[in-house]
Short mmCIF file of C-alpha atoms and ligand atoms in Angstrom, two decimals:
data_model
loop_
_atom_site.label_atom_id
_atom_site.label_comp_id
_atom_site.label_asym_id
_atom_site.label_seq_id
_atom_site.Cartn_x
_atom_site.Cartn_y
_atom_site.Cartn_z
CA MET A 1 77.00 86.55 100.54
CA ASP A 2 73.47 86.81 101.95
CA PRO A 3 72.49 90.31 100.23
CA ALA A 4 70.05 91.08 103.16
CA SER A 5 73.18 91.63 105.17
CA PRO A 6 75.14 94.78 105.63
CA GLN A 7 77.03 94.97 102.16
CA VAL A 8 79.04 98.04 103.19
CA VAL A 9 80.69 97.71 106.61
CA VAL A 10 82.65 101.22 108.50
CA VAL A 11 84.51 100.21 111.50
CA GLY A 12 85.27 103.77 112.64
CA SER A 13 84.14 106.73 114.41
CA CYS A 14 81.16 108.82 115.74
CA MET A 15 81.47 112.55 116.65
CA THR A 16 79.05 115.10 117.45
CA ASP A 17 80.16 117.88 115.35
CA LEU A 18 80.19 121.50 117.35
CA VAL A 19 80.41 123.85 114.26
CA SER A 20 81.08 127.66 114.16
CA LEU A 21 81.00 129.54 110.90
CA THR A 22 83.14 132.40 110.89
CA PRO A 23 84.40 134.75 108.15
CA ARG A 24 88.02 133.33 108.19
CA LEU A 25 90.26 130.83 110.53
CA PRO A 26 91.44 132.77 114.13
CA LYS A 27 95.05 132.86 114.96
CA ALA A 28 96.68 131.45 117.84
CA GLY A 29 95.75 133.77 120.57
CA GLU A 30 92.89 135.84 118.76
CA THR A 31 89.51 135.86 119.45
CA ILE A 32 86.95 136.51 116.42
CA HIS A 33 83.45 136.68 115.92
CA GLY A 34 81.07 133.91 114.57
CA SER A 35 77.91 134.62 112.58
CA LYS A 36 76.43 130.80 113.36
CA PHE A 37 77.16 127.93 115.89
CA PHE A 38 75.57 124.62 115.07
CA ILE A 39 75.79 120.92 116.55
CA GLY A 40 75.63 118.17 113.77
CA PHE A 41 76.55 114.51 113.50
CA GLY A 42 79.61 113.73 112.34
CA GLY A 43 82.96 111.68 112.60
CA LYS A 44 84.66 110.42 109.77
CA GLY A 45 83.55 106.59 110.06
CA ALA A 46 80.23 107.46 110.85
CA ASN A 47 80.02 110.14 107.69
CA GLN A 48 81.05 107.24 105.20
CA CYS A 49 78.51 104.67 106.23
CA ILE A 50 75.54 107.52 106.41
CA GLN A 51 76.42 108.72 102.63
CA ALA A 52 76.60 104.94 101.98
CA SER A 53 73.23 104.41 103.24
CA ARG A 54 71.76 107.05 101.54
CA LEU A 55 72.51 105.97 98.25
CA GLY A 56 71.07 102.86 98.94
CA ALA A 57 73.60 100.64 100.58
CA ARG A 58 72.95 97.95 103.20
CA THR A 59 75.41 99.79 105.94
CA ALA A 60 76.35 98.49 109.31
CA MET A 61 78.56 100.48 111.96
CA VAL A 62 80.98 99.09 114.51
CA CYS A 63 81.77 102.00 116.77
CA LYS A 64 81.69 103.02 119.94
CA VAL A 65 79.81 106.21 122.01
CA GLY A 66 79.38 106.58 125.24
CA GLU A 67 76.23 106.63 127.68
CA ASP A 68 75.25 110.07 127.52
CA SER A 69 72.11 112.18 125.09
CA PHE A 70 75.38 112.23 122.75
CA GLY A 71 76.01 108.62 122.19
CA ASN A 72 71.67 108.15 122.57
CA ASN A 73 71.19 110.79 119.97
CA TYR A 74 74.00 108.88 117.50
CA ILE A 75 72.07 105.75 117.94
CA GLU A 76 69.22 107.44 116.74
CA ASN A 77 70.51 109.21 113.72
CA PHE A 78 71.97 105.95 112.74
CA LYS A 79 68.54 104.03 112.98
CA LYS A 80 67.02 107.01 110.98
CA ASN A 81 69.52 106.66 107.99
CA GLU A 82 69.00 102.97 107.86
CA VAL A 83 72.46 101.74 109.62
CA CYS A 84 72.76 98.78 111.47
CA THR A 85 72.92 99.43 115.06
CA ASP A 86 73.67 95.74 116.07
CA PHE A 87 77.66 96.88 116.47
CA VAL A 88 77.36 100.07 117.88
CA PHE A 89 78.66 99.63 121.43
CA GLN A 90 78.44 102.21 124.43
CA THR A 91 80.21 102.66 127.44
CA GLY A 92 80.23 104.54 130.71
CA ALA A 93 84.14 105.07 130.92
CA ALA A 94 83.80 107.86 128.58
CA ALA A 95 82.31 110.24 126.68
CA THR A 96 80.73 110.30 123.18
CA GLY A 97 83.55 111.53 120.28
CA ALA A 98 83.32 115.51 119.85
CA ALA A 99 84.87 117.33 116.94
CA SER A 100 84.85 121.28 117.40
CA ILE A 101 85.11 123.08 113.65
CA ILE A 102 85.26 125.93 112.16
CA VAL A 103 84.43 126.83 108.76
CA ASN A 104 85.58 129.91 107.07
CA ALA A 105 83.65 131.74 104.41
CA GLU A 106 85.64 129.83 101.66
CA GLY A 107 84.30 126.88 103.32
CA GLN A 108 87.49 126.21 104.61
CA ASN A 109 87.76 124.40 107.72
CA ALA A 110 89.81 123.52 110.67
CA ILE A 111 89.02 120.86 113.36
CA VAL A 112 90.29 119.94 116.58
CA ILE A 113 88.85 116.04 117.43
CA VAL A 114 88.51 114.81 121.20
CA ALA A 115 87.87 110.97 120.54
CA GLY A 116 86.80 109.77 124.18
CA ALA A 117 84.34 106.57 123.64
CA ASN A 118 85.81 106.06 119.75
CA LEU A 119 89.25 104.78 121.38
CA LEU A 120 87.74 102.22 124.10
CA LEU A 121 86.12 99.87 120.57
CA ASP A 122 88.47 97.10 121.07
CA SER A 123 89.28 93.30 120.17
CA GLU A 124 86.61 91.86 122.18
CA ASP A 125 84.09 94.15 120.13
CA LEU A 126 84.98 93.52 116.85
CA THR A 127 84.98 89.85 117.11
CA LYS A 128 81.28 90.71 117.89
CA ALA A 129 81.23 92.11 114.69
CA THR A 130 83.16 89.16 112.84
CA ALA A 131 80.69 87.53 111.28
CA ALA A 132 79.41 90.77 109.59
CA ILE A 133 82.78 92.17 108.78
CA THR A 134 83.26 89.03 106.77
CA GLY A 135 79.65 88.79 105.34
CA ALA A 136 80.32 92.20 103.89
CA ARG A 137 81.26 93.36 100.15
CA VAL A 138 83.41 96.09 101.44
CA ILE A 139 84.58 97.45 104.63
CA VAL A 140 85.55 101.04 105.12
CA CYS A 141 88.40 102.07 108.11
CA GLN A 142 89.86 105.14 108.81
CA LEU A 143 91.85 106.51 112.05
CA GLU A 144 90.34 107.83 114.24
CA ILE A 145 89.83 105.04 116.52
CA SER A 146 92.41 103.17 117.86
CA PRO A 147 95.04 102.35 114.72
CA GLU A 148 95.48 98.82 116.54
CA VAL A 149 91.78 97.83 116.53
CA THR A 150 91.77 99.44 113.39
CA LEU A 151 93.96 97.47 111.88
CA GLU A 152 92.65 94.16 113.20
CA ALA A 153 89.16 95.34 111.73
CA LEU A 154 91.68 95.12 107.82
CA LYS A 155 93.02 91.99 108.51
CA ILE A 156 89.95 90.55 109.36
CA ALA A 157 88.63 91.50 106.29
CA HIS A 158 91.30 90.98 104.22
CA LYS A 159 91.26 87.53 105.44
CA GLY A 160 87.79 87.13 105.19
CA GLY A 161 88.29 88.31 101.14
CA VAL A 162 86.28 91.18 102.06
CA ARG A 163 87.38 94.24 99.74
CA THR A 164 88.91 97.07 101.93
CA ILE A 165 89.15 101.02 101.89
CA PHE A 166 91.01 102.76 103.92
CA ASN A 167 91.71 105.84 104.74
CA PRO A 168 94.41 107.48 107.16
CA ALA A 169 92.65 110.49 108.52
CA PRO A 170 94.15 111.53 110.48
CA ALA A 171 97.20 110.81 109.54
CA ILE A 172 100.25 108.92 111.15
CA ALA A 173 103.18 109.48 110.38
CA ASP A 174 104.68 106.01 111.05
CA LEU A 175 102.03 104.04 110.05
CA ASP A 176 102.61 100.29 110.52
CA PRO A 177 103.14 98.87 107.11
CA ALA A 178 100.93 95.96 107.51
CA PHE A 179 97.84 99.10 106.70
CA TYR A 180 99.40 99.17 103.06
CA THR A 181 99.31 95.39 102.31
CA HIS A 182 95.67 95.47 103.92
CA SER A 183 94.60 98.14 101.57
CA ASN A 184 92.72 97.11 98.49
CA ILE A 185 92.19 101.01 98.46
CA PHE A 186 94.27 103.30 100.32
CA CYS A 187 92.55 107.02 100.21
CA CYS A 188 94.40 110.43 101.22
CA ASN A 189 93.91 114.16 100.92
CA GLU A 190 96.69 115.90 100.11
CA SER A 191 97.79 117.04 103.70
CA GLU A 192 97.73 113.58 104.57
CA ALA A 193 99.67 112.37 101.47
CA GLU A 194 102.50 114.70 103.00
CA ILE A 195 102.63 113.53 106.57
CA LEU A 196 102.58 109.82 105.12
CA THR A 197 105.17 110.14 102.03
CA GLY A 198 107.08 113.42 103.12
CA VAL A 199 106.17 114.91 99.23
CA GLN A 200 104.74 118.67 99.21
CA VAL A 201 100.96 117.99 97.17
CA ARG A 202 100.39 121.04 95.50
CA SER A 203 98.84 119.80 92.01
CA PRO A 204 97.78 116.64 90.60
CA SER A 205 101.54 115.79 89.61
CA ASP A 206 102.93 116.21 93.31
CA ALA A 207 99.78 114.14 94.09
CA GLU A 208 100.93 111.40 91.40
CA ALA A 209 104.35 111.30 93.01
CA ALA A 210 102.96 110.96 96.15
CA GLY A 211 100.62 108.01 95.25
CA SER A 212 103.74 105.85 93.76
CA VAL A 213 105.56 105.96 96.85
CA LEU A 214 102.63 104.77 99.00
CA LEU A 215 101.84 102.50 96.20
CA ALA A 216 104.96 101.02 96.55
CA ARG A 217 104.42 100.39 100.05
CA GLY A 218 102.33 97.27 99.24
CA CYS A 219 98.40 98.84 98.49
CA HIS A 220 96.49 97.77 95.49
CA ILE A 221 95.28 101.40 94.43
CA VAL A 222 96.07 105.10 95.80
CA LEU A 223 93.87 107.62 95.64
CA VAL A 224 95.11 111.26 96.58
CA THR A 225 92.04 113.59 96.60
CA LEU A 226 92.79 116.91 95.98
CA GLY A 227 88.81 119.18 97.28
CA GLY A 228 88.16 121.02 94.02
CA GLU A 229 90.68 119.58 92.03
CA GLY A 230 89.35 116.06 91.85
CA CYS A 231 91.54 113.11 92.60
CA VAL A 232 94.43 110.99 91.23
CA ILE A 233 94.57 107.65 90.97
CA VAL A 234 97.45 105.54 90.70
CA SER A 235 97.21 101.67 90.50
CA LYS A 236 99.30 98.57 90.30
CA GLU A 237 97.15 97.77 87.05
CA ASP A 238 97.82 101.06 85.31
CA PRO A 239 101.51 102.30 85.32
CA ASN A 240 99.95 105.53 84.15
CA PRO A 241 98.65 107.37 86.73
CA LYS A 242 94.99 109.05 86.09
CA HIS A 243 93.68 112.38 87.15
CA ILE A 244 89.93 112.37 87.46
CA GLU A 245 88.74 115.81 87.98
CA THR A 246 85.48 117.26 88.78
CA HIS A 247 83.58 119.88 87.85
CA LYS A 248 83.72 123.45 89.68
CA VAL A 249 80.98 124.31 92.38
CA LYS A 250 80.57 126.83 94.79
CA ALA A 251 81.92 125.55 97.95
CA VAL A 252 79.49 126.33 100.88
CA ASP A 253 81.22 124.36 103.30
CA THR A 254 84.02 121.35 102.50
CA THR A 255 83.60 119.80 106.06
CA GLY A 256 83.01 115.33 105.10
CA ALA A 257 83.53 116.23 101.46
CA GLY A 258 86.54 113.38 101.58
CA ASP A 259 83.99 111.70 103.67
CA SER A 260 80.93 111.63 101.03
CA PHE A 261 83.42 110.40 98.91
CA LEU A 262 84.47 108.20 100.29
CA GLY A 263 81.07 106.55 101.57
CA ALA A 264 79.92 106.97 97.39
CA LEU A 265 83.23 104.96 96.55
CA ALA A 266 82.25 102.11 98.94
CA PHE A 267 78.88 101.91 97.78
CA PHE A 268 79.77 101.36 93.89
CA MET A 269 82.97 98.91 95.26
CA ALA A 270 79.55 96.79 96.59
CA TYR A 271 77.51 97.40 94.28
CA TYR A 272 78.52 98.07 90.73
CA PRO A 273 81.69 96.05 90.88
CA GLN A 274 81.97 95.97 87.23
CA LEU A 275 82.25 99.68 86.73
CA SER A 276 86.73 100.80 86.38
CA ILE A 277 87.94 102.68 89.05
CA GLU A 278 88.02 105.82 86.94
CA GLU A 279 84.44 105.85 86.59
CA MET A 280 83.52 105.27 90.72
CA VAL A 281 85.64 107.78 90.99
CA LYS A 282 83.87 110.07 88.73
CA ARG A 283 80.53 109.31 90.32
CA SER A 284 81.96 109.80 93.96
CA ASN A 285 83.31 112.68 92.80
CA HIS A 286 80.09 114.54 91.62
CA ILE A 287 78.10 113.18 95.08
CA ALA A 288 80.97 114.83 97.06
CA SER A 289 80.63 118.00 94.96
CA VAL A 290 76.88 117.80 96.04
CA SER A 291 77.59 117.57 99.27
CA VAL A 292 80.22 120.99 99.74
CA GLN A 293 77.16 123.48 98.23
CA ALA A 294 75.67 123.17 101.68
CA ALA A 295 76.22 123.72 105.36
CA GLY A 296 76.87 121.02 107.77
CA THR A 297 78.75 117.56 107.74
CA GLN A 298 76.10 114.84 107.33
CA THR A 299 72.86 117.61 106.75
CA SER A 300 75.02 117.97 103.20
CA TYR A 301 74.69 114.57 102.28
CA PRO A 302 72.64 113.57 99.26
CA TYR A 303 70.04 110.82 98.80
CA ARG A 304 69.50 108.92 96.46
CA ARG A 305 66.80 110.72 94.83
CA ASP A 306 68.32 113.62 94.90
CA LEU A 307 70.67 112.68 92.27
CA PRO A 308 70.43 112.72 88.31
CA GLN A 309 69.60 109.04 88.15
CA ASP A 310 72.60 107.76 85.43
CA ILE A 311 74.80 107.91 88.13
CA PHE A 312 73.19 104.45 89.12
CA SER A 313 73.23 102.88 85.65
O1 LIG B 401 85.55 114.86 108.04
C1 LIG B 401 84.90 115.42 108.16
C2 LIG B 401 85.07 114.91 109.81
O2 LIG B 401 85.88 114.93 110.97
C3 LIG B 401 83.86 115.89 111.01
O3 LIG B 401 82.47 115.68 110.74
C4 LIG B 401 84.11 115.46 112.36
O4 LIG B 401 83.75 114.67 113.11
C5 LIG B 401 86.28 114.97 111.94
O5 LIG B 401 85.79 113.45 112.70
#
């Protein structure tokens, strides 16, 4: 393994986030006034990659953007964040993905994505990135690109002995069972856990129940994130599920907090493999809690220098 090559590889999405801040989420058919609008860099895959990079990971992104200004700007954004762009492909056949995001006064959000070019990332692109994927320590995937391509990436990594983190977002009710058996870490939030299992997740004990259902489908470790309530870990190695709480903060904007958590987790798995999963989750929770205290997605993600240095011990 060459430490100079990317150690965290994300195969996933890039979106341009079009964000409106409003007092509350509008009802169907309703028009309401917002207080602010801004455009930012988002997409679950890219968010996770950029958080890992800001913590000091060597990262590469495998993704597809359009041959448009949003796509060109995104490539510049990766470069500024020291993400390897060798596998950021461009297409003239679709526009760069976009996300319309509404954030209410409590920092909660509603998001619609139009994935566009993300859905054109294909097997040929993965073939070009195979050496980078199998040369990494950790690969991270989500569901904002084609599920078939996502599963193929997880299979390539798994076969090559690379640890896999899979974030089934947005969730698909009838997920191919192979996703579970190719995920070392399967990490979803409350609503995704509910779609995947049918178990309503309103509390840590609900999360344990849903996590146990997911674990039985073949993954090694299941994490169910619970926003301000932290995260529940259900693992094959430990019969007792664990609830890792997070310290309470005043949330300004929770958009992308789960991505900050996953980018941080990928960083710790790649660079601090000796830590227990509980400790990695605790540290990743802290990093995600910093991200919710500022507006925007990647704009709110901390750099290594902004964090207490004992997080890196
Ligand atoms: O998880 C947050 C992200 O979801 C946003 O950045 C948006 O682009 C959507 O992909």
